Structure formats: structure tokens, C-alpha cells
């Protein structure tokens, strides 16, 4: 049965439909693999029994010709998405006892589409981290080389897809948390336009930047999965009330592409292998007929500082609700209200989360708001304008996902060095643009990703381009 | 209290609970007095992953208020997070407004005897209410009830234009009357639907600068507003005349002892770290929308007063009295719908009925007396079926027991004796019993006429028509 | 950028998170290096630029004022360690 888990989502859907295999078989195969590769630490929870039961029901539906679009497809959710009556930890001690009374819209939509939830994937605590090392549940190992990091914060989801532990996995991206781990694990990850996927029931890190997306084996799979996850949701005020395009169709459509290349940025890439592999990828696309245009994104180098004000500021408020009173970790040593607050929060949060709360609190505090927070918002505007200007001339923008391939676990201790992991991914979050990462080569024998950024609501276009690239190359293939 | 040439400067912050069915950012019901935490959903509790969605009706209510006080309306409504920790603030921040409040500068006019004064309204903004902390229920714990958390509030901030406690009360009454006439709040201070903080300072008439102010918190009745401000002005003057300085602080009014006392200052300076709420997108308010609200604005007290003066020929004072609140005005108009004279209606409502309301400290909508009662009492007097004293007696009966006027007249035997023969018989009796006085009357001592009428009334327990008695007496004198 | 002891005290107080003495030095170093990175923003003159809070400023859809009566207090309160008779409990607050 092990070949079932290697199949693409597209082939799994076909195979289930023509009854080449059953959901029971494919689900069982994934559950076996999860057990076998437990040491990778990809999952925080696994729902073995329930998945098996759901697989039987899925097979019944298929037998009765009542199959839903993702009927019987075993998937995994990042443990940031609430599922009713299930533990949702967000990788934190603070929520290690949190059984959600409601479900996230992401879960509900994929559940309604027929997907089976095998379990919930490991992640950096509250999605803050780029190596999966901040998780209360320990770090995830990169399935390609277990000494290395899978990236973060959606490291569990990326590693689970790479290790064939699920057909695809949901993930979230605030500053690169889908694309960077996808790049490190040699898989495909897409963060759609801000507001395309509902944030309801997705535990907040930085509300104006957080966006749910997909990590999958390839662009086509990602397109299918994303299609069933997207859409307007009345429960999320920032949700876009716009029609969901048929990404499944668009990913294979015959489209012309004009790709913008930020020349200065590319010339400044320090890692030769990353630069060369990027140029190689672009020349493959150019040979295939894509038009390549040099563009200028003059303010992009200010993305990182702006992000590290905005995201911590929002996080400092979003994480104020963890006070030990109504839910979450409550300290045992409490003799006053102040104790309850301080001890619960000091015990419940890990170091990186605390760092970000401190930074955010500082940047918003009296006397610093204008110099930090307001300034960052103005830079955000400049960055968005840079992109708006560029998209007048091009249909997508290409750059590397990350300035390096995966690094050894425990090797980066300086916070700023860790933050620089997201230097190329952050701009799309600040501007709210859709962006994806696909494997495009290697550096130091580990995968690296090509990042494609699209205009607002143009997920289909970058997926189409990614699919084109994957038809021409085999960087994305793995067993 | 002697002002001794000091000038009080007062500004009020009035929190009005809007009469919506659900909360500002959630669909939770807002029943007053419900069991603790039964009106608090996952959104109101601030559980992880929940999101706010703004109540349409709250916007509409705020716009009505803005139009009613001729205020500037913001084209773009932005919400902000106000960050602080307190157990009855579940998220650790309150969603409020800082910049771009929905209602900008406007004004109201208050009456002071026969003079009037314009009071500036600085702004009015929407915000969510906090829950309640109950400290006296358990010996070692405080109890938290979040039913009120998230309820819609409109905070109306006045300019420091008020210069006495009396003016403050008049202003508060004006705001009360506007919000109740608009139907945007029930204005019930006893249930906390209207709460008031007062900023009080004093200065010498020639001082350009305002004195240091104190903030009086939560003074929740018209009576206490007046008393608290009077006390505080007096306290400040005494301090200043002793050569002491006023400390800028928050003070609580103790209604039992009639004094204000300093609230224990919090251990940290208030640094609320306001920043734009990232879970909500700015709301655009169009000119059309504002015009629509303006067009459909319910009749406000001033306009209603004018109409009453013109259509019913009421005096300024009487019109003012019956438009004191919405309930009284509707009561008055309903009495008129029975086609009784407006003058009689005003006299009965503002005279005898108001006296009963004041004596029993209640309001018109809660009394057993309905407009039909008053109308029928007036009709019976106009038709000379009952006497004035009987009418007063009837009112007292319906006040305490309710009932039908016609039935009560029968039951209590209050029907007026207008049969001339019967009255003449009684008058003859009275004359024969008081021969001496009758002779004096005959000889020109006119003031004895009342003596005879009174005697007849007494013998008939008030049911004789005084007009008839007078007429008969005159006949007898001229014989 | 320099962070003072007082800054550290202040953010600890505002965020209700303890900073113990052992880690305060390394924390201060971390925060300083982050803020130094952030200070790169100063290179740009943004005096004429408007702040942007949301990448996409479509007007949101508002909610109709209709009650949802599906609150299950007992279920929600299973999440809390300290509650009684429907109340959440905290150590006593002396006003």
C-alpha cells in the first residue's frame, strides 16, 4: 500500500473515484506511515480511530455515488486551526489543555468537502519561529536530513507532506511560515491573498498579516486543495467577498506570463547556489515562452524592519487574552490577581513568544508609537505601492523563497539572524499578495524554493506558472 | 457652598448603552439580569481564534445621534484596540475608537430658567462594554460575569462648557432625552444603560489656563451627578484656599456618605497602547447614508415642543413639560387622540399625574394610569358627569389599582348630582340650618356664597355640581 | 538602540510577563539587536506617507442585529480551572 501515499492528490481523487483503491486503504497507509515516522515529530495529535471510521463512511459515499470533491482524502491540519472537541495547542504550553468548543472555517470547509483529518501538525509556538524549534512539543526533523530544520512555523505540515504522512496539509503564513518550510522540505506551499481564506478559528498571531494556505506535493494539488478552502466568510470581517475562481481549471489553462524580476535584489543574493538556481529557473520559464521583465521594488529592503514592528505589536495584543482565567494555562502558585496574570503568562509562553510580546509592547508604548508602529505602517504603504506599480507591467514576480537552504537544528541563536530567514517572504504578507514556493534546485544538497508572487486574487495565475515549471522540471518529485 | 469667586469647569463623558438586540461584535443576546455568563459566547469570552464582526444597527444608532446633534460624521470609521489587563476585559483589550470617531464635533442646547446655553459635544464614539467583577460574593475570590462584555456603548464626550452642577444635570437630561427620543437607548440609569463620568476643575475668572481636574467615575443617577459635582467643587475650592494643590486623579462618588474619595492609584501608569484594530477594516460612511438617516430621523424634543405649541396652543412651559421625555410626549398625544382639550390634558398630566409619579419616584411608562384613563376622566369632567374632587379621587384609584373609569364611577358612586330638584332640597336644608349666615349673605356679604356651596358639597360627598349649586343659590337670593 | 532597565521593567509590567534577573541581560541584548535592525526604518523619510493598516481596504460587510441563542455556558466553562455557579473566579481583587 505504500505507493498510495506517494500518489498526488489528483491521482488519489481519480483512484478513489474509479475504485482502484479505497479510502480505508489510503487512510490506513498514511496512519501506518505516521507511526513509522513518529520520530520526525510532525504531529501533535493523531486521530487514528476517527480517521478509520471516516474512511469507511467515505467509501460508502463513493459506493453510493455521493462522493464530495475531496471525499476520503486524508489530510493534516496545522495545530493552529481549531477543531471542535479536539485539542488545539498552537504549539504552546499555554494551550496544551485547550479543547476547542468550535471549529475553524478552514477545517469546516475541507471537512464539508469530504477530506479526512488524520491529525494536527507540529508548529512553532503561536506560529512564531522559522525553524520549528520554538514548539512546546519539541522541534520537527527535516525528513530529507534529520539533523536539519524543516523550517517554520509550519514545519510540521511541510515535513508531513514531504514524508508522505498526508495527502496535503493546511498551514498559515504571517511572514513566510508556509513558503520557507515548503522551500526547506522541497514541497509546494501557497499563501493566498489576504482575506481569501477565512481566519475564523485560526489562532491569531498578527491579524493583518496572518493568512491560511496549503502545503502540497505540487502546484496542481495545491490548487485543488486551496479551491475548497477559499471563500467569503461572514464570521471574518477581513474576509474578501469575491467570487472564488476555479483554481483546478486555471492551474492547467493556457496562460501567458510576464514575470517581473527585481534585479537589485537578485544581484545582492549572497549565496551563489541560491542565485544560480534562481537564474536557472527563470531561464527555464523564459525558454518556455514567459516574458521576463526587470522591475524595481525600491523599498523592499525595509520589509523586515517594518514587519518586526507590526507583527509583534499585533501579537502583543492578540496574546493578551491568555490570562489563565477563562481557558489556557493557569498557574498553580497564585495568591493575587497580579500573580494569576504574571505567573500564568510567564509559565505558559516560551521565550520567542515572550520576546515578540516585549518588542510589540515596547513599540506601542507611550512615546514610541510614532517612531516605530506608525512609521512601520507608512513603510507598509510604500511597499504595497512598489508592488502595485510593478503589477502594472507584469503578471507575476519571481524571487527566491529564502536566502539559504535548510540549516542545522540549533545552529541559529541570534534572533535577528533567524528573522532574516523571512527576508524574501515578508513583503508579500505586508502587501497582502498571494505568493507560493516551489522547489527549484538545491543548495548544499538541500532543496531551495522559487517564490512566485501574484497580484491580488491572482492565485490561479501563479499556480498556473508553477504548474508549468513543474511540467518542465522534476525538482518537486520525491518518493 | 460658597464659590468665593471660583469658577467651576465641568465636562461630562456619558456612556450610553445602545438599544441593539445583540452585542457590538457578536450575535450574543444582551438580556439584563440573566444568569452569569449565559450571554457570553466564545467571541465575548475572547477565546483563541475568534473574530469580531460589527453590528450594523450600532452604526445606524450612532449616525442617528450624530445627525440629531448636527455633528460632523466621519467618512471613515476606524476602530482601535485599547490595551489593559482586567478580569472583566476578556481579550486584554477593549475595541474602541481613538482617531476618526464616528461622530465628531456637534452641540446641544440646554435650558437654564428662561435662558439657554449651547454645550459643545467634542465627539461620540462606539466601543464595547466590559463585563462585571463582583468582589463581595466570595470570601477569597472575585467573581467574573461577562454577560455585559461586548455590549454596544456610545461614549459621548462634552466640551468643558458646563459651569455648575445644575448645568451638568441639565446637559445629562438633554442627552437622555435625545437618545430616548431617537429610540437608540432606553436611557435607564438604574440598569446602567446610561453612565456618567465627570471631569471637574475650578479656576479664577481671569485664569487663562484650566485648573487641574479630577475625574469622577460612574455617577449613575441625575441626583448623584449633581451631588457629586457639588461636593467635588466644594472640596477643590477648600483645598485650593488652604493652599493645597489638586491632584489629577480618578475619584469615586460614595452616595451613602455623599462624598468623593480617591481611587487607589493603579501601580502602573495608564499606557493603553492604542493601535488600529487589525481584525476590522475601516468602514466607509457615504453622504447618501447620512442623508438617509437625517431624512428618517424621529422627531426630536425641540421640534416636538414647537409643534405642540403651534398645533395645541400650549404655553412654552407646558410644552416643555410634556416633552420632558419620549414616554410623556407619547402619553400626551395618546390622551389627545380621545379628542379632549389639549389644555386639560396638559394640566392633568403635568399636575396631578406628575405629582403622583414624583411622590412614588417612578416613571410614566411604569404607572397603572394609561392615556385612556386620563382622557375619560377629562371627558367626564367636560360633560359635567363628575366633579373635580371626584376626578382626583378616580385618578388615585386607578393609580393604585387600575380599572375602567366608567365602572369605577358607578362603583364608587361618583356620578355628579345635576338634578336641580334634588340639589335644591339639600340647599334648602343647609339654608334652614344656617339662617343667620343666609341673612348676612342676603345683605351683601358675598364671600359667604362659598360657605353655602361648600356645605352642599359636603352633604353630597362632592357629587353635586358646584355650578348648579351656585345657580340655585343665586335664584334664591334674587327672590 | 539602547534598552534601559526602566524600559524592561515597563514592558514587563505592561505585558504581565516576568523578566527574571538571570535572563534579563540576554533578553536586553536580544531586544537591542532586534530594535537596531528595526531602526533601519529611519533611513526613509516617510513624513508625506499615509500609514496603511490593512493591505486590502474593501469595506467590510456588517452583521445584521439578530441574536444567536446557542451559548452553552457549561461547555465553555469546561475550559476554565476556577469557576463556580456560572462565575469565573479570580483571586480576590481589593478595590
PDB file of C-alpha atoms in Angstrom, chain A residues 47 74 110 114 123 134 181-182 191 216 219 239 248 260 268-269 272 302-303 334 369 389 409 423 428 434:
ATOM      1  CA  UNK A  47      -6.922  10.865  15.263  1.00  0.00           C
ATOM      2  CA  UNK A  74      -6.528  12.005   4.264  1.00  0.00           C
ATOM      3  CA  UNK A 110     -12.333  20.916   3.997  1.00  0.00           C
ATOM      4  CA  UNK A 114     -15.045  15.263   2.354  1.00  0.00           C
ATOM      5  CA  UNK A 123       4.488  24.131  14.647  1.00  0.00           C
ATOM      6  CA  UNK A 134      10.063  27.107  19.461  1.00  0.00           C
ATOM      7  CA  UNK A 181       9.308  25.381   5.297  1.00  0.00           C
ATOM      8  CA  UNK A 182       7.993  24.378   1.857  1.00  0.00           C
ATOM      9  CA  UNK A 191      -0.207  31.637   0.821  1.00  0.00           C
ATOM     10  CA  UNK A 216       1.108  20.051  -1.026  1.00  0.00           C
ATOM     11  CA  UNK A 219       1.104  23.092  -7.655  1.00  0.00           C
ATOM     12  CA  UNK A 239     -12.663  38.085   4.520  1.00  0.00           C
ATOM     13  CA  UNK A 248      -8.368  23.471 -10.559  1.00  0.00           C
ATOM     14  CA  UNK A 260       8.989  40.559 -13.088  1.00  0.00           C
ATOM     15  CA  UNK A 268      22.549  41.056  -3.916  1.00  0.00           C
ATOM     16  CA  UNK A 269      21.910  37.391  -3.133  1.00  0.00           C
ATOM     17  CA  UNK A 272      25.889  31.665  -5.127  1.00  0.00           C
ATOM     18  CA  UNK A 302      12.614  47.863   4.604  1.00  0.00           C
ATOM     19  CA  UNK A 303      10.146  44.995   4.781  1.00  0.00           C
ATOM     20  CA  UNK A 334      -1.374  32.268  42.731  1.00  0.00           C
ATOM     21  CA  UNK A 369       4.248  54.704  18.744  1.00  0.00           C
ATOM     22  CA  UNK A 389       3.500  49.789  -9.640  1.00  0.00           C
ATOM     23  CA  UNK A 409      18.842  22.419  14.182  1.00  0.00           C
ATOM     24  CA  UNK A 423      13.601  38.470   4.262  1.00  0.00           C
ATOM     25  CA  UNK A 428       4.011  39.590   0.188  1.00  0.00           C
ATOM     26  CA  UNK A 434      -0.685  35.766  -2.936  1.00  0.00           C
TER      27      UNK A 434
END
